[in-house]
Coordinates of C-alpha atoms in Angstrom, one line a residue:
M1 CA 121.3 90.3 71.7
R2 CA 117.8 91.2 71.0
A3 CA 115.7 94.5 72.0
H4 CA 113.5 93.5 75.4
S5 CA 109.9 95.6 76.1
R6 CA 107.3 94.8 78.8
K7 CA 105.7 97.8 78.0
S8 CA 108.3 100.5 80.0
H9 CA 107.2 102.8 77.0
G10 CA 110.4 104.6 77.1
A11 CA 111.6 104.7 80.3
Y12 CA 114.4 102.1 79.6
D13 CA 116.5 101.2 77.0
A14 CA 116.8 97.4 77.3
V15 CA 118.2 94.5 75.4
L16 CA 118.0 90.6 76.3
L17 CA 121.0 88.8 75.8
R18 CA 122.4 85.2 75.8
T19 CA 125.9 84.9 77.3
T20 CA 128.8 82.4 75.8
D21 CA 127.7 80.1 79.0
D22 CA 124.4 79.9 77.5
R23 CA 122.7 82.2 80.3
M24 CA 119.7 84.8 79.5
L25 CA 120.2 88.0 80.6
V26 CA 118.7 92.0 80.7
V27 CA 120.4 94.6 80.3
R28 CA 118.7 98.0 80.8
V29 CA 119.6 101.5 81.0
P30 CA 117.4 104.3 82.4
R31 CA 116.2 107.3 80.3
S32 CA 115.2 109.5 83.0
Q33 CA 116.2 110.4 86.7
A34 CA 113.2 109.0 87.8
A35 CA 113.6 105.7 85.9
E36 CA 117.2 105.9 87.3
S37 CA 115.6 106.2 91.2
E38 CA 113.4 103.5 90.6
Q39 CA 116.1 101.1 89.2
S40 CA 118.4 102.2 92.4
A41 CA 115.4 101.1 94.5
D42 CA 114.8 97.8 92.7
L43 CA 118.7 97.2 93.1
V44 CA 118.8 97.3 97.1
A45 CA 115.5 95.3 97.2
L46 CA 117.0 92.3 94.5
R47 CA 120.4 92.6 96.7
A48 CA 118.2 92.6 100.0
L49 CA 116.7 89.2 99.0
T50 CA 119.4 86.9 99.6
A51 CA 119.6 83.2 98.7
G52 CA 118.4 82.0 101.9
I53 CA 115.1 84.5 101.4
R54 CA 114.8 83.3 97.3
S55 CA 114.5 79.8 98.6
R56 CA 111.3 80.3 100.9
L57 CA 109.7 81.6 97.4
P58 CA 107.8 79.2 94.7
F59 CA 108.8 81.6 92.0
A60 CA 111.9 83.0 90.7
I61 CA 112.7 86.6 91.0
P62 CA 115.7 88.8 88.9
E63 CA 119.0 88.3 90.4
V64 CA 121.7 91.2 90.0
V65 CA 124.9 90.3 87.8
G66 CA 126.5 93.4 87.7
Q67 CA 126.3 97.2 86.5
A68 CA 128.3 99.7 84.1
P69 CA 128.8 103.6 83.6
I70 CA 126.8 104.6 80.2
D71 CA 126.2 107.9 79.2
G72 CA 126.0 109.7 82.4
T73 CA 124.1 106.9 84.0
R74 CA 124.3 103.4 84.3
A75 CA 123.6 99.9 82.8
V76 CA 122.1 97.5 85.3
V77 CA 122.1 93.5 84.5
T78 CA 120.1 91.2 85.8
T79 CA 118.9 87.9 85.0
F80 CA 116.1 87.0 82.3
V81 CA 112.8 85.8 84.1
P82 CA 110.9 84.1 81.5
G83 CA 107.2 83.7 81.5
A84 CA 104.0 85.6 80.3
V85 CA 102.2 88.4 81.6
R86 CA 98.5 88.0 82.3
S87 CA 95.7 90.5 83.0
A88 CA 93.9 90.5 86.9
D89 CA 91.0 88.8 84.9
E90 CA 92.9 86.1 83.2
L91 CA 94.8 85.3 86.2
T92 CA 91.9 84.6 88.1
E93 CA 90.1 82.6 85.2
H94 CA 90.4 79.1 86.1
D95 CA 90.7 77.4 89.6
G96 CA 94.7 76.3 88.9
I97 CA 96.2 79.7 88.1
A98 CA 94.1 81.1 90.6
T99 CA 95.3 78.9 93.5
S100 CA 99.0 79.7 91.9
V101 CA 98.4 83.2 92.5
G102 CA 97.0 83.2 95.7
L103 CA 100.1 81.0 97.0
A104 CA 102.6 83.6 95.4
L105 CA 101.2 86.0 97.5
A106 CA 101.0 84.2 100.6
A107 CA 104.6 83.1 100.2
V108 CA 105.9 86.9 100.0
H109 CA 103.9 87.8 102.9
A110 CA 105.0 85.1 104.7
L111 CA 108.8 85.7 104.5
P112 CA 110.7 86.8 107.7
T113 CA 110.4 90.4 108.5
G114 CA 114.2 90.5 109.8
F115 CA 115.9 91.2 106.6
I116 CA 114.0 94.1 105.8
T117 CA 115.4 95.6 108.6
D118 CA 118.8 94.5 108.0
A119 CA 118.5 96.3 104.7
G120 CA 117.3 99.5 105.9
L121 CA 114.1 99.3 104.0
P122 CA 111.0 101.0 104.9
R123 CA 108.8 99.5 108.0
Q124 CA 105.5 100.5 108.4
T125 CA 103.3 99.7 111.9
A126 CA 99.5 99.0 111.6
D127 CA 99.1 102.6 113.2
E128 CA 101.6 104.6 110.5
A129 CA 99.3 102.6 107.6
H130 CA 96.1 103.7 109.5
D131 CA 97.7 107.8 109.4
A132 CA 98.7 107.8 106.3
V133 CA 95.2 107.1 105.4
V134 CA 93.7 109.6 107.5
E135 CA 96.4 111.9 105.9
L136 CA 95.6 111.1 102.4
I137 CA 91.8 111.5 103.3
G138 CA 92.8 114.8 104.6
R139 CA 94.7 116.4 101.9
A140 CA 91.9 115.3 99.4
A141 CA 89.0 116.9 101.9
D142 CA 91.4 120.3 101.5
T143 CA 91.4 120.3 97.9
G144 CA 87.6 121.2 98.0
H145 CA 86.9 118.6 95.4
L146 CA 85.4 115.3 98.0
P147 CA 82.2 114.4 97.9
A148 CA 81.0 115.2 101.5
A149 CA 79.3 111.6 101.2
L150 CA 83.0 110.0 100.4
L151 CA 84.8 112.0 103.4
R152 CA 81.9 111.0 105.8
R153 CA 82.4 107.5 104.8
W154 CA 86.2 107.3 104.8
E155 CA 86.5 108.6 107.9
E156 CA 84.4 105.9 109.3
A157 CA 86.4 103.6 108.1
T158 CA 89.4 104.9 109.5
D159 CA 87.7 105.3 112.9
D160 CA 86.7 101.7 112.8
S161 CA 89.3 100.2 114.7
A162 CA 88.9 96.5 114.1
L163 CA 89.5 97.2 110.2
W164 CA 93.1 98.1 111.2
R165 CA 94.4 95.2 113.8
F166 CA 96.7 93.5 111.6
R167 CA 100.6 92.6 111.6
P168 CA 102.5 94.2 109.5
T169 CA 104.3 91.7 106.7
V170 CA 106.6 91.8 104.0
V171 CA 105.1 93.5 101.1
N172 CA 106.3 93.8 97.4
G173 CA 104.5 97.3 97.9
A174 CA 103.6 97.8 94.0
L175 CA 102.5 94.2 93.2
A176 CA 99.8 94.3 90.3
A177 CA 98.9 91.7 88.0
D178 CA 101.2 92.6 85.4
S179 CA 104.1 91.7 87.9
L180 CA 103.5 88.1 87.9
L181 CA 105.2 86.1 85.0
V182 CA 103.4 82.6 84.5
D183 CA 103.7 79.4 82.5
G184 CA 100.4 77.7 81.8
E185 CA 98.8 77.7 85.3
T186 CA 101.6 78.3 87.2
V187 CA 103.2 81.5 88.6
T188 CA 106.8 81.4 87.8
G189 CA 107.9 84.5 88.6
L190 CA 107.6 87.8 90.2
I191 CA 109.3 91.2 88.9
G192 CA 109.8 95.0 90.3
W193 CA 110.8 94.7 93.5
S194 CA 111.4 99.1 93.7
A195 CA 108.5 99.2 96.8
L196 CA 109.9 96.1 99.0
A197 CA 109.2 96.8 102.7
Q198 CA 107.3 95.9 105.8
G199 CA 103.7 97.3 105.8
D200 CA 100.2 96.4 105.5
P201 CA 99.8 93.3 103.2
A202 CA 96.7 94.3 101.8
R203 CA 98.3 96.8 99.7
D204 CA 99.2 93.4 97.6
L205 CA 96.2 92.4 97.5
H206 CA 94.6 95.8 96.0
W207 CA 95.1 94.3 92.2
L208 CA 93.4 90.9 92.9
L209 CA 90.2 92.7 94.2
T210 CA 90.2 94.6 90.6
S211 CA 89.6 90.9 88.9
R212 CA 86.6 89.6 87.6
G213 CA 87.3 86.3 87.0
A214 CA 85.3 83.4 88.1
A215 CA 88.0 81.9 90.3
A216 CA 89.0 85.0 92.0
E217 CA 87.5 84.0 94.9
R218 CA 89.8 80.8 94.7
A219 CA 92.9 83.0 94.4
L220 CA 91.5 84.4 98.0
D221 CA 90.9 81.1 99.4
A222 CA 94.4 80.3 98.5
Y223 CA 95.9 83.0 100.1
F224 CA 94.3 82.4 103.6
G225 CA 94.8 78.9 103.8
A226 CA 98.3 79.1 102.8
R227 CA 98.6 82.0 105.5
A228 CA 97.3 79.6 108.0
G229 CA 95.7 82.2 110.6
E230 CA 98.3 84.7 109.9
A231 CA 96.0 86.7 107.8
D232 CA 93.6 88.6 109.5
G233 CA 90.1 89.0 108.5
H234 CA 89.7 92.5 107.6
L235 CA 92.6 92.2 104.6
P236 CA 90.5 92.2 101.9
Q237 CA 87.9 95.1 102.7
R238 CA 91.0 97.1 103.7
A239 CA 92.4 96.4 100.1
L240 CA 88.9 97.7 98.7
L241 CA 89.4 100.7 100.6
Y242 CA 93.0 101.3 99.4
G243 CA 91.4 100.4 95.8
E244 CA 88.4 103.6 96.5
L245 CA 91.0 105.9 97.4
E246 CA 93.0 105.8 94.2
L247 CA 90.4 108.1 93.0
A248 CA 91.6 110.6 96.0
K249 CA 95.4 109.9 94.7
W250 CA 94.2 111.2 91.0
L251 CA 92.4 113.9 92.5
L252 CA 95.4 115.1 94.3
H253 CA 98.0 114.8 91.3
G254 CA 95.5 117.1 89.1
V255 CA 95.6 119.5 91.9
E256 CA 99.6 119.5 92.6
A257 CA 99.9 119.3 88.8
R258 CA 97.4 122.3 88.2
D259 CA 96.1 120.3 85.5
D260 CA 92.1 121.3 85.4
A261 CA 91.5 118.6 83.4
I262 CA 92.6 115.8 85.5
I263 CA 90.7 117.6 88.4
A264 CA 87.7 117.9 86.2
D265 CA 88.1 113.8 85.6
A266 CA 88.6 112.9 89.3
V267 CA 85.8 114.9 90.3
G268 CA 83.4 113.2 87.9
L269 CA 84.4 109.8 89.0
L270 CA 84.4 110.6 92.5
D271 CA 80.7 111.8 91.7
G272 CA 80.1 108.2 90.4
L273 CA 81.7 106.7 93.2
V274 CA 78.8 108.4 95.5
E275 CA 76.2 107.0 93.3
S276 CA 77.9 103.4 93.0
V277 CA 78.0 102.9 96.9
H278 CA 74.3 103.5 97.4
D279 CA 74.1 100.1 95.2
R280 CA 73.8 97.2 97.9
S281 CA 75.6 94.8 95.5
S282 CA 78.9 96.6 96.0
E283 CA 81.2 95.0 98.7
P284 CA 80.9 95.6 102.1
L285 CA 83.7 97.4 103.6
S286 CA 82.6 96.8 107.6
P287 CA 79.3 96.8 109.4
E288 CA 79.6 100.5 110.5
T289 CA 80.4 101.6 107.4
G290 CA 78.1 99.9 104.7
P291 CA 79.0 99.1 101.3
I292 CA 82.5 100.1 99.2
L293 CA 83.0 100.3 95.8
T294 CA 85.3 97.6 94.4
V295 CA 88.0 98.5 92.0
G296 CA 86.4 96.7 89.1
D297 CA 83.4 99.3 89.7
V298 CA 85.9 101.9 89.5
E299 CA 87.2 100.3 86.1
R300 CA 83.5 100.2 84.8
M301 CA 83.4 104.0 85.9
L302 CA 86.3 104.6 84.0
D303 CA 85.0 102.8 80.6
E304 CA 81.7 105.0 81.1
T305 CA 83.2 108.5 81.6
P306 CA 84.3 110.2 78.6
R307 CA 88.1 110.8 78.2
D308 CA 88.7 113.1 75.3
G309 CA 88.9 116.3 77.1
L310 CA 92.0 114.8 78.7
S311 CA 95.7 116.0 77.5
R312 CA 97.8 113.0 77.4
E313 CA 101.5 112.5 76.1
A314 CA 102.6 109.6 74.2
G315 CA 106.1 107.6 75.4
G316 CA 106.7 106.9 79.1
S317 CA 104.3 105.7 81.8
L318 CA 105.7 102.9 84.3
L319 CA 109.2 103.1 85.1
T320 CA 109.9 99.8 84.4
D321 CA 109.9 97.3 81.5
S322 CA 109.2 95.0 84.3
Y323 CA 105.7 95.7 84.1
D324 CA 102.9 95.8 81.8
F325 CA 99.8 98.5 82.2
S326 CA 97.1 98.0 85.2
E327 CA 93.5 98.1 83.9
L328 CA 93.2 101.5 85.8
E329 CA 96.3 102.9 84.3
R330 CA 95.8 101.3 80.3
R331 CA 92.3 103.0 80.6
E332 CA 93.5 106.6 81.9
A333 CA 95.9 106.2 78.8
G334 CA 92.9 105.7 76.4
E335 CA 94.3 102.2 75.8
R336 CA 92.1 99.2 74.3
D337 CA 92.0 95.7 75.8
T338 CA 94.9 93.8 73.9
A339 CA 95.9 90.0 73.6
P340 CA 97.9 88.5 76.3
F341 CA 101.1 89.8 76.0
D342 CA 104.1 87.4 75.8
A343 CA 107.0 88.8 77.9
T344 CA 109.2 85.8 76.7
A345 CA 109.2 87.3 73.0
P346 CA 112.4 88.8 72.0
I347 CA 112.5 91.4 69.2
P348 CA 115.4 92.2 66.9
L349 CA 117.2 95.6 67.9
D350 CA 120.0 97.8 66.2
L351 CA 122.6 97.8 69.1
S352 CA 125.3 99.4 66.1
D353 CA 125.3 102.7 68.9
W354 CA 126.2 100.1 71.9
G355 CA 130.2 100.1 71.6
D356 CA 131.4 97.1 69.5
A357 CA 128.1 95.4 69.9
S358 CA 126.3 93.8 67.2
P359 CA 122.8 92.5 67.1
A360 CA 122.5 88.7 66.3
S361 CA 120.6 87.6 63.1
T362 CA 116.9 86.4 63.1
S363 CA 115.0 84.2 60.9
A364 CA 112.2 86.0 61.0
E365 CA 111.2 89.8 60.5
P366 CA 109.4 91.1 63.7
S367 CA 105.4 91.7 63.9
D368 CA 104.1 95.1 63.7
G369 CA 103.1 94.7 67.8
Q370 CA 107.1 94.0 68.1
R371 CA 107.7 97.1 66.0
D372 CA 105.5 99.2 68.3
A373 CA 107.1 98.0 71.6
A374 CA 110.8 98.4 70.5
A375 CA 109.4 101.9 69.0
A376 CA 107.9 102.4 72.7
D377 CA 111.3 101.6 74.4
T378 CA 113.5 104.6 72.4
D379 CA 110.6 107.1 72.9
A380 CA 112.7 109.8 74.4
D381 CA 109.5 111.4 76.3
A382 CA 108.4 110.3 79.8
A383 CA 104.4 111.1 80.3
T384 CA 103.7 112.0 83.6
D385 CA 100.1 111.2 84.3
A386 CA 100.0 107.6 84.3
Q387 CA 103.2 107.6 86.0
A388 CA 101.8 109.6 89.2
R389 CA 98.7 107.1 89.4
R390 CA 101.3 104.3 89.5
N391 CA 103.4 106.0 92.5
A392 CA 100.5 107.1 94.3
A393 CA 99.2 103.5 93.9
S394 CA 102.7 102.0 95.4
S395 CA 102.7 104.9 98.3

């Protein structure tokens, strides 16, 4: 039995174990109410993904093995999905892996929607997706901090009816680069299903459009090719719009949290966005609304924006160890880019307080990076800022 961490930053205690019949399992115990709620949603989704549904996917997803009460909450046991986590840029660096990514996303969106209804999972029509964006823009405008130029362009985008003619599909709902597990140039797994729903497929492509890999366009080509005419032509533009609206969500989080530092940061980013959209090299949203900032541009803005004044807490960020940070979250948390994280590499863990269980012996000492990951999984404090951004991104 060994510790298992994919940068949950204190949200879960998680261990990887090998059974007597040589199966690899993951045991996860939430450390907060928010983590427990997310875990519950993930359980509902994984159970809705029946064997028949899974057979349509070209990659593996976790299977629920069981659960047991522990310390006022519960431990959930799932199968372990091996694979390495890569950044968005790395996933679109070469044609081979980019093609696999595009095909994986297309497979999710091609699933039959009936099981979503049967499982009682959320369903959102195209009109409801449009209305949700209108409501978000209205809330941001009500803060008094939204630049008039952005309000005008976003309202023009929502008035562009052609942009919102799409057929809702099955969506992961919280898909990011670090949701995908890869082996070489092949996507082998997809983890983190708590936001499984029927809705706008552009939500799942948001992260792809943040990438600056040379083969990013190949991923989109593979996606559209696999969808065989089922994907609407404005899907990339809506995904870019969702990316730009992340700054509005960050502003709203600051207002709701009454955090002046976050508000000031969001205002600075929005002001930078106003300047950037005048650059004709920006990706066009539609002929009516003109250029829009890509999320890659947003990330570059974050790199250029001083962030020393922001208050941060060490500890929890994402509410699952199934995810690594997205690039936007890493920059908000003040982290630097690191070498690719191997999601299959377990580390030793002292399990003396887990009943009669005892850790398996190892022949090598853990690396410093592994010790840091283990420390993150046992950090009792959960940070709220980066989590709010993640929650907003999946809403």
